[in-house]
Coordinates of C-alpha atoms in Angstrom, one line a residue:
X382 CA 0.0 0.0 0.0
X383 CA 1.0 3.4 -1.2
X384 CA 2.5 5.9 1.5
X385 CA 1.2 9.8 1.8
X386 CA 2.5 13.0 2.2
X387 CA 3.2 14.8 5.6
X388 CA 0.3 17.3 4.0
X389 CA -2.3 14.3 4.1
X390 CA -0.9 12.9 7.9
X391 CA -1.7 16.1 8.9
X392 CA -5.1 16.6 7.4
X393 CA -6.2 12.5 8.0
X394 CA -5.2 12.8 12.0
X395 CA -7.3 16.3 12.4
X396 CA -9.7 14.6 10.5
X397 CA -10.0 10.9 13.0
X398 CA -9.9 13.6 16.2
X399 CA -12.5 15.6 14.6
X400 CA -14.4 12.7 14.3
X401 CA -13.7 11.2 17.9
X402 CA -14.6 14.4 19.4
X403 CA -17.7 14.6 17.8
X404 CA -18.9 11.5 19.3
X405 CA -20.5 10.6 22.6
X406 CA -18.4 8.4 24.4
X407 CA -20.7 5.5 25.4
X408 CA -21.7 2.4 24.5
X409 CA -19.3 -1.1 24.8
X410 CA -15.7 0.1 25.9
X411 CA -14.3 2.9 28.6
X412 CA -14.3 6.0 27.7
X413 CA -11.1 7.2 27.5
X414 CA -8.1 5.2 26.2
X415 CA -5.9 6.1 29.1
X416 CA -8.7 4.1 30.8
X417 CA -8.1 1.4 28.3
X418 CA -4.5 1.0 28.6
X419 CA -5.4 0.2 32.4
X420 CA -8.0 -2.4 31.9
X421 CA -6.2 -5.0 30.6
X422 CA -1.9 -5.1 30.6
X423 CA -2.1 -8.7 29.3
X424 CA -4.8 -9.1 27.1
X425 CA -5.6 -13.2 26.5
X426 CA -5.4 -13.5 22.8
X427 CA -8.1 -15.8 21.3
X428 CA -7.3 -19.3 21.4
X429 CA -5.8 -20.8 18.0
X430 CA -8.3 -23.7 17.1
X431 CA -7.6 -24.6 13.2
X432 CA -10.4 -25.3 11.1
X433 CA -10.7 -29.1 10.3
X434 CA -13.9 -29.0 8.3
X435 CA -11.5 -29.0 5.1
X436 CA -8.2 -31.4 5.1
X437 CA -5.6 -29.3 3.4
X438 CA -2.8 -31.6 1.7
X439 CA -0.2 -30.0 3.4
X440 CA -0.6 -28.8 7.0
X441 CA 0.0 -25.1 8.7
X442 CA 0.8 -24.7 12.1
X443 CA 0.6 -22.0 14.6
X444 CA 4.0 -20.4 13.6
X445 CA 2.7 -19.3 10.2
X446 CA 3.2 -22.0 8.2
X447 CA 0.8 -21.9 5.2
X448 CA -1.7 -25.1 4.3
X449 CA -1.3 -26.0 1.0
X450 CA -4.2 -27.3 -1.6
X451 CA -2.5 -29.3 -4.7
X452 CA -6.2 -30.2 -6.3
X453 CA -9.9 -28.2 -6.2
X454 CA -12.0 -30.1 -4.1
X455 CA -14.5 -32.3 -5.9
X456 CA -17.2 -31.6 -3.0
X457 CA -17.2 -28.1 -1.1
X458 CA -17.8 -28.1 2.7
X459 CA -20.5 -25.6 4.2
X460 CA -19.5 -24.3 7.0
X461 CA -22.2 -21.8 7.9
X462 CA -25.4 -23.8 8.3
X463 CA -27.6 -20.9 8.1
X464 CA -27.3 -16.8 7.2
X465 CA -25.6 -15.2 10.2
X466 CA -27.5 -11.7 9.9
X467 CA -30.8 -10.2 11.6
X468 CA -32.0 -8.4 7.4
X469 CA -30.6 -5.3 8.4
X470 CA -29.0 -2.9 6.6
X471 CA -24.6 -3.5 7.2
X472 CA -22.2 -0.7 5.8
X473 CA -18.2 -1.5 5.3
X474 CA -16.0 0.8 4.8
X475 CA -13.0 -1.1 2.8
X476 CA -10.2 -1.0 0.2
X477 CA -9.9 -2.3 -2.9
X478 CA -6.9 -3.2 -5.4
X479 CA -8.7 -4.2 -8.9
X480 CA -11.4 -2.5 -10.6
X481 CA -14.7 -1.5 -8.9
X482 CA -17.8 -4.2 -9.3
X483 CA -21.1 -3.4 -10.8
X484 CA -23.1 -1.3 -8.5
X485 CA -24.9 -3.6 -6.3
X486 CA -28.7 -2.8 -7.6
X487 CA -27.4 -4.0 -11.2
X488 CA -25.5 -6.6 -9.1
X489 CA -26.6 -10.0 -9.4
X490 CA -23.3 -11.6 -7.5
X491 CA -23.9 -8.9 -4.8
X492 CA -27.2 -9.9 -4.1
X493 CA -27.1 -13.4 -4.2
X494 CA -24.3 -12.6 -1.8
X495 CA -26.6 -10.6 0.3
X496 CA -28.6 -13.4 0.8
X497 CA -26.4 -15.7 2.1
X498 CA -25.5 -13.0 4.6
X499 CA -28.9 -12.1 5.8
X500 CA -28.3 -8.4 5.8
X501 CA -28.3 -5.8 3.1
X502 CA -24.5 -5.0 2.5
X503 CA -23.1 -1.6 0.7
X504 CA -19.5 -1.5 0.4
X505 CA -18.0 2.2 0.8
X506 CA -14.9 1.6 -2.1
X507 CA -11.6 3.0 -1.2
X508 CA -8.9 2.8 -3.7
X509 CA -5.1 2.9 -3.4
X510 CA -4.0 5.3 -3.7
X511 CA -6.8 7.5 -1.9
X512 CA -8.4 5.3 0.9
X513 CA -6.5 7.5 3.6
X514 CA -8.7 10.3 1.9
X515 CA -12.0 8.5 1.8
X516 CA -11.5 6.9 5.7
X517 CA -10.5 10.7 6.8
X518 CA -14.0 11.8 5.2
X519 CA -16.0 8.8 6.7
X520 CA -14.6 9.2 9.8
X521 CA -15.3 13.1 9.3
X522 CA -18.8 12.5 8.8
X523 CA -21.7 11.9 11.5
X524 CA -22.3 8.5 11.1
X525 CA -19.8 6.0 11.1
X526 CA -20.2 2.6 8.9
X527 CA -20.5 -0.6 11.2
X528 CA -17.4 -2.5 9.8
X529 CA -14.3 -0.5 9.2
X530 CA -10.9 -1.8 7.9
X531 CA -8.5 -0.4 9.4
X532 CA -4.7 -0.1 7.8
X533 CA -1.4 0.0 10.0
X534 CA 0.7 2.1 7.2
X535 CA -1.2 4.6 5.7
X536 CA -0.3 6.9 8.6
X537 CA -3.7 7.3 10.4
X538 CA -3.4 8.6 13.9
X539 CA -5.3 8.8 17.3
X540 CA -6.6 5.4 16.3
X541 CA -6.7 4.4 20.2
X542 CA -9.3 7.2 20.5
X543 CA -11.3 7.1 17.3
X544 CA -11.4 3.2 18.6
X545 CA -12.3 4.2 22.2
X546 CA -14.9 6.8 21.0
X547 CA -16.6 4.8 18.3
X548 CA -16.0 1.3 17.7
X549 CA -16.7 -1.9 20.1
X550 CA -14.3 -3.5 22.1
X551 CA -14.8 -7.1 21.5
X552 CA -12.2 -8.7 24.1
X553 CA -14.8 -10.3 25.9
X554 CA -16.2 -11.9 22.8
X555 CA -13.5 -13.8 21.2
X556 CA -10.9 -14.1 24.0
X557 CA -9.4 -17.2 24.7
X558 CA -12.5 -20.4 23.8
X559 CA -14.7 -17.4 23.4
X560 CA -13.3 -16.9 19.9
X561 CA -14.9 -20.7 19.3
X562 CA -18.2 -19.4 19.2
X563 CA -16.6 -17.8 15.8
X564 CA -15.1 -21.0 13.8
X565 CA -13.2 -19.0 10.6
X566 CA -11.9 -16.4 13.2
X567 CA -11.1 -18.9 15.6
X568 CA -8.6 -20.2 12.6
X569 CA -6.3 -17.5 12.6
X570 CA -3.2 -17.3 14.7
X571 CA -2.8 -15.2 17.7
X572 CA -0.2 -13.2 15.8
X573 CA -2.9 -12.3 13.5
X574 CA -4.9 -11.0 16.5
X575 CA -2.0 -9.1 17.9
X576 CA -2.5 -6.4 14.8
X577 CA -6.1 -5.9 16.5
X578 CA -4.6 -4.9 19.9
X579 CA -4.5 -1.6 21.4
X580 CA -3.9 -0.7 24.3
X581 CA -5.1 -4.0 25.7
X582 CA -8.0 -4.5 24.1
X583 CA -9.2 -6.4 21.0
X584 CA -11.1 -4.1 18.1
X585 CA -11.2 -6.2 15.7
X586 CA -11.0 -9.1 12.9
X587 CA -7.8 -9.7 11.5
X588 CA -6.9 -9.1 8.0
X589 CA -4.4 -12.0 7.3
X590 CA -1.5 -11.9 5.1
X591 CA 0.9 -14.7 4.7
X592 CA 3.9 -14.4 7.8
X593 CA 6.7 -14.3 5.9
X594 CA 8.6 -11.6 5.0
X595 CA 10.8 -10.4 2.0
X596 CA 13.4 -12.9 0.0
X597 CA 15.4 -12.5 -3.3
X598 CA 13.3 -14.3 -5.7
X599 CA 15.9 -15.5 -8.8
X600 CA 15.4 -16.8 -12.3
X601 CA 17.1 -20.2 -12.4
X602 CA 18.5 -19.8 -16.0
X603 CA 20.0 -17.6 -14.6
X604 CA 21.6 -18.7 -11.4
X605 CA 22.5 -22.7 -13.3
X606 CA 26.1 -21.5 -13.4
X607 CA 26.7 -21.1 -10.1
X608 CA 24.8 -24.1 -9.1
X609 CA 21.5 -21.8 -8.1
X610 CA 20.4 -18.8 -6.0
X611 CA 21.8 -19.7 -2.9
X612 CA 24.7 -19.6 -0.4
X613 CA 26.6 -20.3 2.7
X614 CA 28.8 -17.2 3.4
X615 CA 28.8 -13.4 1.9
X616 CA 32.0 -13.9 0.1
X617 CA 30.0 -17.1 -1.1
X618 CA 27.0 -14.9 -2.2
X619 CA 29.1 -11.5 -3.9
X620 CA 31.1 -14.7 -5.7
X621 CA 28.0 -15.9 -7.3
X622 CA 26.4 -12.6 -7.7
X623 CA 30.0 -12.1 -10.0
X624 CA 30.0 -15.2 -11.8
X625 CA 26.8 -15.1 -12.8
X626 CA 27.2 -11.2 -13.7
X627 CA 28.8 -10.6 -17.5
X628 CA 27.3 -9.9 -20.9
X629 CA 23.7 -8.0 -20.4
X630 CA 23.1 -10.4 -17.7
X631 CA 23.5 -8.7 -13.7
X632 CA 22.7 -10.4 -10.8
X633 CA 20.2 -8.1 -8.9
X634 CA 17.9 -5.6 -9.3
X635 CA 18.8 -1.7 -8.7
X636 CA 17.0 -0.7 -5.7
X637 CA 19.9 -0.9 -3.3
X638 CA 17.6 -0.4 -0.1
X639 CA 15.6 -3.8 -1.3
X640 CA 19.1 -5.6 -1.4
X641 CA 20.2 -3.9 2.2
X642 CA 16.8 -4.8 3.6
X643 CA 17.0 -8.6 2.7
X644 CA 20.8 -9.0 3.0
X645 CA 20.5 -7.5 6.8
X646 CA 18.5 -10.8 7.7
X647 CA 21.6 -12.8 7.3
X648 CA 24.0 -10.2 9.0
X649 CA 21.2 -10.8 12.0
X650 CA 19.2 -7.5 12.2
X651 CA 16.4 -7.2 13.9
X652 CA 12.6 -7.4 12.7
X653 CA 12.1 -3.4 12.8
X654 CA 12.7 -3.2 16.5
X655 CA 14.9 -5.5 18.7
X656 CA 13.8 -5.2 22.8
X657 CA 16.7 -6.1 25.2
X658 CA 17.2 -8.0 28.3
X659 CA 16.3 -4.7 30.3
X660 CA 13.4 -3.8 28.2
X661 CA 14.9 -1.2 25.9
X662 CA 14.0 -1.0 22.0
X663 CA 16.5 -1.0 19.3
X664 CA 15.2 0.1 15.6
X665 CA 16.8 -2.1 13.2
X666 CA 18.7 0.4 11.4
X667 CA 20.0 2.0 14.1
X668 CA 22.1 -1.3 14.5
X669 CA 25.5 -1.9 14.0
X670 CA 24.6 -5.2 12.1
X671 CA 22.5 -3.5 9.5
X672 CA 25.7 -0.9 8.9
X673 CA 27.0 -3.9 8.1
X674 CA 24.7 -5.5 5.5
X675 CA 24.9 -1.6 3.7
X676 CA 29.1 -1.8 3.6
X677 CA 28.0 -5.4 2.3
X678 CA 25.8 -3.7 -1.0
X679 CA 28.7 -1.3 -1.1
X680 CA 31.0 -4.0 -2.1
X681 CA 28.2 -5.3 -4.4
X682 CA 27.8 -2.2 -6.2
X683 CA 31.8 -1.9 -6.8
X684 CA 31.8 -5.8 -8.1
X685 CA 29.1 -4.1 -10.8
X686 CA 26.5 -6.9 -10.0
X687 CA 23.8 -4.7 -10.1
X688 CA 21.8 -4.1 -13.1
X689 CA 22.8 -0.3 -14.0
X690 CA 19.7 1.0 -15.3
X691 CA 17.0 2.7 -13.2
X692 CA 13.6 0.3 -14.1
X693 CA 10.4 0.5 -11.8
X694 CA 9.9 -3.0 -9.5
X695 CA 7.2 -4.3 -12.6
X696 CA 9.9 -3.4 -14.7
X697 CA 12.7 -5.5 -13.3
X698 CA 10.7 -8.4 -12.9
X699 CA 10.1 -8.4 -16.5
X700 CA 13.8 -8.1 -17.2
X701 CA 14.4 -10.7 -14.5
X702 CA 12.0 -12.8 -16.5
X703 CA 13.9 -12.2 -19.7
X704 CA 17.3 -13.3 -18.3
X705 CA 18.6 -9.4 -17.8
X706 CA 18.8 -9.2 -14.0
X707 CA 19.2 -12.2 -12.3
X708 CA 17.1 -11.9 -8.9
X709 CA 14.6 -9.6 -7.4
X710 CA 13.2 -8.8 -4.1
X711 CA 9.4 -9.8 -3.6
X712 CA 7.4 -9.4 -0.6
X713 CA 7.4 -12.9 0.5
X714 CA 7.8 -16.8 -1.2
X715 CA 4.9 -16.9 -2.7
X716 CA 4.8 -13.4 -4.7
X717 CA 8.5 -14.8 -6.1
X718 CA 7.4 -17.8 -7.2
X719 CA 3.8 -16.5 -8.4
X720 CA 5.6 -13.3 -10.5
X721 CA 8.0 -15.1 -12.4
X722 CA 5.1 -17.8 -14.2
X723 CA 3.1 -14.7 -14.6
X724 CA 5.8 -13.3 -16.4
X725 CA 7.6 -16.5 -17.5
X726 CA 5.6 -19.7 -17.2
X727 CA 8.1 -22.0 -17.7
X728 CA 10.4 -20.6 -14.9
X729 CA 10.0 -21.7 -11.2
X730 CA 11.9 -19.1 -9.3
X731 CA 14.6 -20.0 -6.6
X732 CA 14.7 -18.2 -3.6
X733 CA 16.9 -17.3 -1.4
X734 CA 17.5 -18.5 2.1
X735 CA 19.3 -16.2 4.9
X736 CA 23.0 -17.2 4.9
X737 CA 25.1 -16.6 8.1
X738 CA 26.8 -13.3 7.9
X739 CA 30.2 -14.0 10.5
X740 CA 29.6 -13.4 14.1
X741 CA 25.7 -12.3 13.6
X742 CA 24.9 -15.1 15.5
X743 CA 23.3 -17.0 12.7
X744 CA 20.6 -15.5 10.3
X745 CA 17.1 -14.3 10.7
X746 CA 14.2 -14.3 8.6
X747 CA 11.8 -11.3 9.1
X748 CA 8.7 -12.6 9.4
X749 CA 5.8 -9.9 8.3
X750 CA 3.2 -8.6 10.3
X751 CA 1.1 -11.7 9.1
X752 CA -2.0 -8.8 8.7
X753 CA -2.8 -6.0 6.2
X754 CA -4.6 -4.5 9.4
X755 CA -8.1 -5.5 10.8
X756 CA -11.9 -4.6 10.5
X757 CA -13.7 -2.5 13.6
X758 CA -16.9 -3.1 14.3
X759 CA -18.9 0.1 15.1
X760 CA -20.4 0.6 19.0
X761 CA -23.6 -1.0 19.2
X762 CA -25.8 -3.5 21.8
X763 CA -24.2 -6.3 22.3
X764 CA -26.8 -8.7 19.8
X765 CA -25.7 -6.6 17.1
X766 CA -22.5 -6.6 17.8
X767 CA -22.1 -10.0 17.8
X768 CA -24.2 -10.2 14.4
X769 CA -21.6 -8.4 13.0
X770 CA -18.7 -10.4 14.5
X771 CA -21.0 -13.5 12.6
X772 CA -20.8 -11.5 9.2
X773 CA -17.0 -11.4 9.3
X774 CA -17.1 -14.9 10.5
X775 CA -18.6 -15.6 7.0
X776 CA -16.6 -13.4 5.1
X777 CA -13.3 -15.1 6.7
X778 CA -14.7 -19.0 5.5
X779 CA -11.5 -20.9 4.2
X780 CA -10.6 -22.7 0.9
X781 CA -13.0 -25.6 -0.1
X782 CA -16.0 -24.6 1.9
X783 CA -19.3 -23.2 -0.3
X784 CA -18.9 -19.6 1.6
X785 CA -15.4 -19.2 0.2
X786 CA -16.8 -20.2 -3.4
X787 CA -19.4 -18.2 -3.8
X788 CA -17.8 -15.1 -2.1
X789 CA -14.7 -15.5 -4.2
X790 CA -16.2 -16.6 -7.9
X791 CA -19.9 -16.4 -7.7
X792 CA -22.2 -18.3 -9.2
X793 CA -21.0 -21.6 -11.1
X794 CA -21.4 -21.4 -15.0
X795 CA -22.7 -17.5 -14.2
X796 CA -19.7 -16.1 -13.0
X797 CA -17.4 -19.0 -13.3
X798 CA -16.4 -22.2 -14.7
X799 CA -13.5 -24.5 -14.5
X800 CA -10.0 -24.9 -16.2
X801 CA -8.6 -27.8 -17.5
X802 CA -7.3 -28.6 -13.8
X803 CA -10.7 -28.2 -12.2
X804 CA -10.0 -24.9 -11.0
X805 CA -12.1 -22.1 -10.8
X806 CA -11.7 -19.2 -13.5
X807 CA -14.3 -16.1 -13.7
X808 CA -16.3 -15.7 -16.7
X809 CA -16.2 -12.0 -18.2
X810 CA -19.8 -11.7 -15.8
X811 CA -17.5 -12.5 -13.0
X812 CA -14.9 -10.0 -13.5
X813 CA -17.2 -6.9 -13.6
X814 CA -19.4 -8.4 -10.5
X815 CA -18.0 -10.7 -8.6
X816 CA -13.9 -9.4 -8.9
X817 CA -14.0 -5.8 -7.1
X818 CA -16.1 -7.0 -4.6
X819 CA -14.0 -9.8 -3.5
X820 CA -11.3 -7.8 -3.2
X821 CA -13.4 -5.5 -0.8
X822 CA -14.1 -8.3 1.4
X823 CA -11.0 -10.0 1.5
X824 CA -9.2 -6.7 2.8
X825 CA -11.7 -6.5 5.5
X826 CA -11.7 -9.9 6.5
X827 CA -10.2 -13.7 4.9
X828 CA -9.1 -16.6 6.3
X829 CA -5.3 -17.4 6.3
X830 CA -3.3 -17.6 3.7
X831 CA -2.9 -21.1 1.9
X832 CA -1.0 -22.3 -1.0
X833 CA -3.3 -23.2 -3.5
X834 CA -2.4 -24.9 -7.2
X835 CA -4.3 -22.3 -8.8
X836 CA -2.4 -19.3 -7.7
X837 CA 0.2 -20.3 -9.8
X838 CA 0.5 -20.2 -14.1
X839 CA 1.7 -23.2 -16.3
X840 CA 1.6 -26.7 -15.9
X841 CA 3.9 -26.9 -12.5
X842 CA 1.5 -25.8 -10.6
X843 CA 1.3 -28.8 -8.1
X844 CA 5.6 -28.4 -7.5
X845 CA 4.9 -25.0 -6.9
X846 CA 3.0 -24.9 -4.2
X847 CA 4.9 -27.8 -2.6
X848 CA 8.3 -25.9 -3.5
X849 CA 7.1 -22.8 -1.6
X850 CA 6.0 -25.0 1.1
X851 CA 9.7 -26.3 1.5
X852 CA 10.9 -23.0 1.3
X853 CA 8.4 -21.9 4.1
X854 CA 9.8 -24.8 6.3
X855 CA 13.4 -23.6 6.3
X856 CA 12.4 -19.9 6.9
X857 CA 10.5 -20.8 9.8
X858 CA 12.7 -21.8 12.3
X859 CA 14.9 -18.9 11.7
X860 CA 12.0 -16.8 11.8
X861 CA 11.6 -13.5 14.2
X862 CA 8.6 -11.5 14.5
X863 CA 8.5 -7.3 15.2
X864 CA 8.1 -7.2 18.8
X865 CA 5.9 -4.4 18.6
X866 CA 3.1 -5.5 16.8
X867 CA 0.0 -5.7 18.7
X868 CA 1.5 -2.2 20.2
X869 CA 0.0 0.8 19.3
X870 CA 2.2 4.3 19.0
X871 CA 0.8 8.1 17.8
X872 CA 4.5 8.8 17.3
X873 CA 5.0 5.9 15.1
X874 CA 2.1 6.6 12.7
X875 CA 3.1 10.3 12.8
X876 CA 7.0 10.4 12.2
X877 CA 8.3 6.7 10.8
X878 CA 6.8 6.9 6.9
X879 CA 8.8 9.8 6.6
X880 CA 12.2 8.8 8.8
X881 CA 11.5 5.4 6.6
X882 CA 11.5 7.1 3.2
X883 CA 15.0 9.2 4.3
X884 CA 16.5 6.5 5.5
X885 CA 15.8 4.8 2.1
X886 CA 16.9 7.7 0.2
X887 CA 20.1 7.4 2.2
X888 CA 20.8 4.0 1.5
X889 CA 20.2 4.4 -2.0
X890 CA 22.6 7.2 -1.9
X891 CA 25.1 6.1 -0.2
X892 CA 25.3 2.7 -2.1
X893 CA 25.4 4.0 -5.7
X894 CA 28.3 6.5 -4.2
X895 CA 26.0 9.5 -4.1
X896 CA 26.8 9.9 -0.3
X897 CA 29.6 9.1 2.4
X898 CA 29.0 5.7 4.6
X899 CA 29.9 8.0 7.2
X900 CA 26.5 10.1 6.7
X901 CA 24.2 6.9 8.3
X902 CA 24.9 7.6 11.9
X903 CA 24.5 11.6 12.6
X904 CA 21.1 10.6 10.6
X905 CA 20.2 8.5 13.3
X906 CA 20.9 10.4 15.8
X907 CA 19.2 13.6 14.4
X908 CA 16.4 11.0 13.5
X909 CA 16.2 10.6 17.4
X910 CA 15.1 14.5 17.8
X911 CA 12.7 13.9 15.0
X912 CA 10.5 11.1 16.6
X913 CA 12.6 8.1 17.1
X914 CA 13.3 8.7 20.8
X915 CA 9.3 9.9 20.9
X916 CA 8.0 6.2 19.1
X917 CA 10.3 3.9 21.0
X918 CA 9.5 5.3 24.7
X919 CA 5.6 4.9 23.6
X920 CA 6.1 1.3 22.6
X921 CA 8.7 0.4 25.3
X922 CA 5.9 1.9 27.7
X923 CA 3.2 -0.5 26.1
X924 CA 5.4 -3.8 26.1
X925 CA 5.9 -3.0 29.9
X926 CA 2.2 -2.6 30.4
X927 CA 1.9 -5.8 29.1
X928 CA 4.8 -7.7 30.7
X929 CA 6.5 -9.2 27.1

């Protein structure tokens, strides 16, 4: 998701404490967040209870591990025996990432949907860029929708209040077993739940996102003469990176930040923040270790392994897929094997697992935030509330039951019919109805990530799924997650996008030569003045609330 400018953090906070302070403060919840952070220091997370209704071929586990799906089930599980709403009317306020759907009264997908619900549902579209303007004018408004996706990087502040002032605190209803009552929600991991804490308190449905983090992704025609995208040592890695860099062929992409970013895993930087044995935080590029990995891409910008132009990420991957730049960062596994058979069918992607960088004390893998943020439910009696809490339910139903079908593809024949691997594929019907508003309701609410055949192009699909599965395996037990998710900070969502962009700018500068090595640390400790020192006492002050 897209950043903003200071202009808009400016404008979107006045516009959430507008909104707070326009409310009455009553209803489910205390009333002030102060009061908040003193109800509950160690919030019981809801208990992890995976769904068994559907047998995934592969299992996940609590640590993030994905399920994996090699085949479309022949017969579909329902897993909601009856409509969860009450026929009223439901507004969600969401985000979407492809096209908009066909306005729901010329909507056929919409209101079958709505059916199956029990409630009428309108969707209030955000796009990216521009949800940060469209929640700043809902919030702005008198009337707040009842569900509410809310982001934990597009720089909205005073969320504790807007959450205190408007929105239901539903700790008591999925805690621990209560979650139970709530089978799809009851399915995600309590690291998905931490991204709904604040201040103690649960506010909401996750939004998951797979847990791992970002990897060099590498085209294996590539890497074949240096016996593949992988290694045991830097000198190991900057040797390949040269042998495999000659012709019009360069080992990595050109956004040097990228390489830092993934090379400080192996030099054994911590996942954003790093919280020692007397409770301080350390931000990971305040480190000594992740100087480190940036004299490391110094040395593989003199070696000339770098591709020399200046291409756009969709860019490079295309190149990568044409055999000009040998690797790329994605996001996480699955993006790097998914991109390249968009781009290249016939290429399965290696990926690169942390090396040891000497004396780092062995790699790390940063795992992500497993979330893309979570739904709110507006303040409301408690029957309502928990109607709503039954609609995300629903809209989180996993792979192989009917609600997951019909929510993701429609109607079969209508909207969808099957490929030559009995997988679903929209019709053109599908596309302009059921498409947009998928992606609505999958932002708000979904149920973990799984590998699935179908994600993939070509014929491999099967090995790909249980390739990134393997990969998944190995990244797991060198896995560490940001110790302060689940911790909420006004600082944070005020100052980091910008110290995050400079520092990138840095890094960028000071790897192509722009800029002196010796530059990095007066930033940081002018970046300290500038809301560093300001962010890190506010979460060090919420991990000691909660004891972790």
């Amino acid at each position: 998701m897209n950043g903003m400018s200071r202009r808009t953090f400016v404008g979107l906070g006045a516009a959430v404490a507008a909104g707070v302070a326009s409310t009455s403060l009553t209803g489910c919840g205390s009333s002030t967040a102060k009061k908040t952070e003193a109800a509950s220091a160690n919030v019981k997370l809801p208990t992890y209870v995976p769904y068994t209704g559907v047998k995934p071929d592969l299992p996940p586990n609590a640590k993030g591990l994905d399920s994996g799906f090699l085949s479309y089930p022949k017969t579909l599980v329902r897993s909601v025996p009856k409509p969860p709403g009450d026929g009223s009317k439901v507004t969600l306020l969401t985000e979407i990432w492809t096209p908009p759907p066909t306005p729901k009264d010329a909507n056929a997908h919409w209101q079958q949907l709505n059916k199956k619900l029990g409630v009428d549902l309108s969707v209030i579209m955000g796009t990216d860029p521009g949800y940060d303007q469209k929640f700043a004018a809902t919030v702005a408004g008198n009337e707040l929708p009842d569900l509410m996706w809310i982001p934990p990087n597009q720089g909205i502040q005073h969320v504790a209040q807007l959450l205190e002032a408007k929105c239901a605190d539903i700790t008591e209803l999925v805690s621990g077993d209560a979650v139970k009552a709530y089978p799809h929600l009851a399915a995600m991991t309590q690291a998905h739940w931490k991204t709904a804490v604040v201040n103690g308190r649960i506010w909401g449905a996750p939004s998951p996102y797979p847990a791992f983090g970002q990897v060099y992704g590498g085209n294996p025609k590539v890497w074949e003469k240096a016996e593949g995208l992988s290694a045991s040592s830097p000198d190991e890695f900057l040797a390949k990176c040269k042998e495999v860099t000659g012709g019009k062929v360069w080992a990595l992409e050109p956004i040097y930040s990228n390489a830092v970013s993934v090379m400080s895993q192996c030099f054994g930087v911590p996942n954003k923040w790093e919280r020692g044995k007397d409770g301080s935080l350390t931000f990971w590029m305040e480190t000594d270790a992740y100087l480190e990995a940036i004299n490391f891409a110094i040395k593989l910008k003199k070696a000339g392994v770098f591709y020399p132009g200046n291409p756009d990420m969709a860019d490079a991957y295309i190149k990568m897929a044409q055999g000009s730049i040998g690797a790329c960062v994605y996001a996480n596994p699955t993006n790097a094997r998914k991109d390249l058979r968009i781009n290249a069918p016939e290429l399965a992607s290696q990926i690169l697992v942390p090396f040891a960088a000497g004396g780092s004390g062995g790699p790390r893998h940063h795992l992500h935030r497993g979330t893309i943020g979570y739904t709110a439910i507006k303040k409301g009696d408690e029957k309502r509330v928990k109607m709503l809490l039954s609609i995300l339910n629903y809209m989180a139903a996993p792979f192989g039951t009917e609600e997951r079908e019909s929510q993701e593809f429609g109607s079969r024949d209508l909207d969808f019919t099957f490929d030559k691997s009995g997988f679903p594929v929209r019709t053109a019907k599908g596309k302009k109805e059921v498409e947009g508003l998928r992606s609505g309701l999958e932002t708000a609410t979904v149920s973990p990530s799984a590998l699935i055949a179908s994600m993939f192009e070509g014929d491999a699909r099967v090995q790909d799924v249980k390739d990134v599965y393997a990969i998944e395996q190995k990244l797991i037990p060198i896995g560490i997650p940001d110790p302060t998710v689940g911790h909420y900070s006004d600082a944070y969502t005020e100052y980091y996008p910008r110290m995050s962009t400079d520092a990138k700018d840095l890094v960028n500068d000071i790897v192509s030569g722009r800029k002196n090595i010796k530059e990095w640390k007066p930033f940081w400790t002018e970046a300290k003045k500038r809301g560093l020192d300001k962010m890190r006492k506010e979460f060090q002050k919420s991990l000691d609330k909660s004891g972790e």
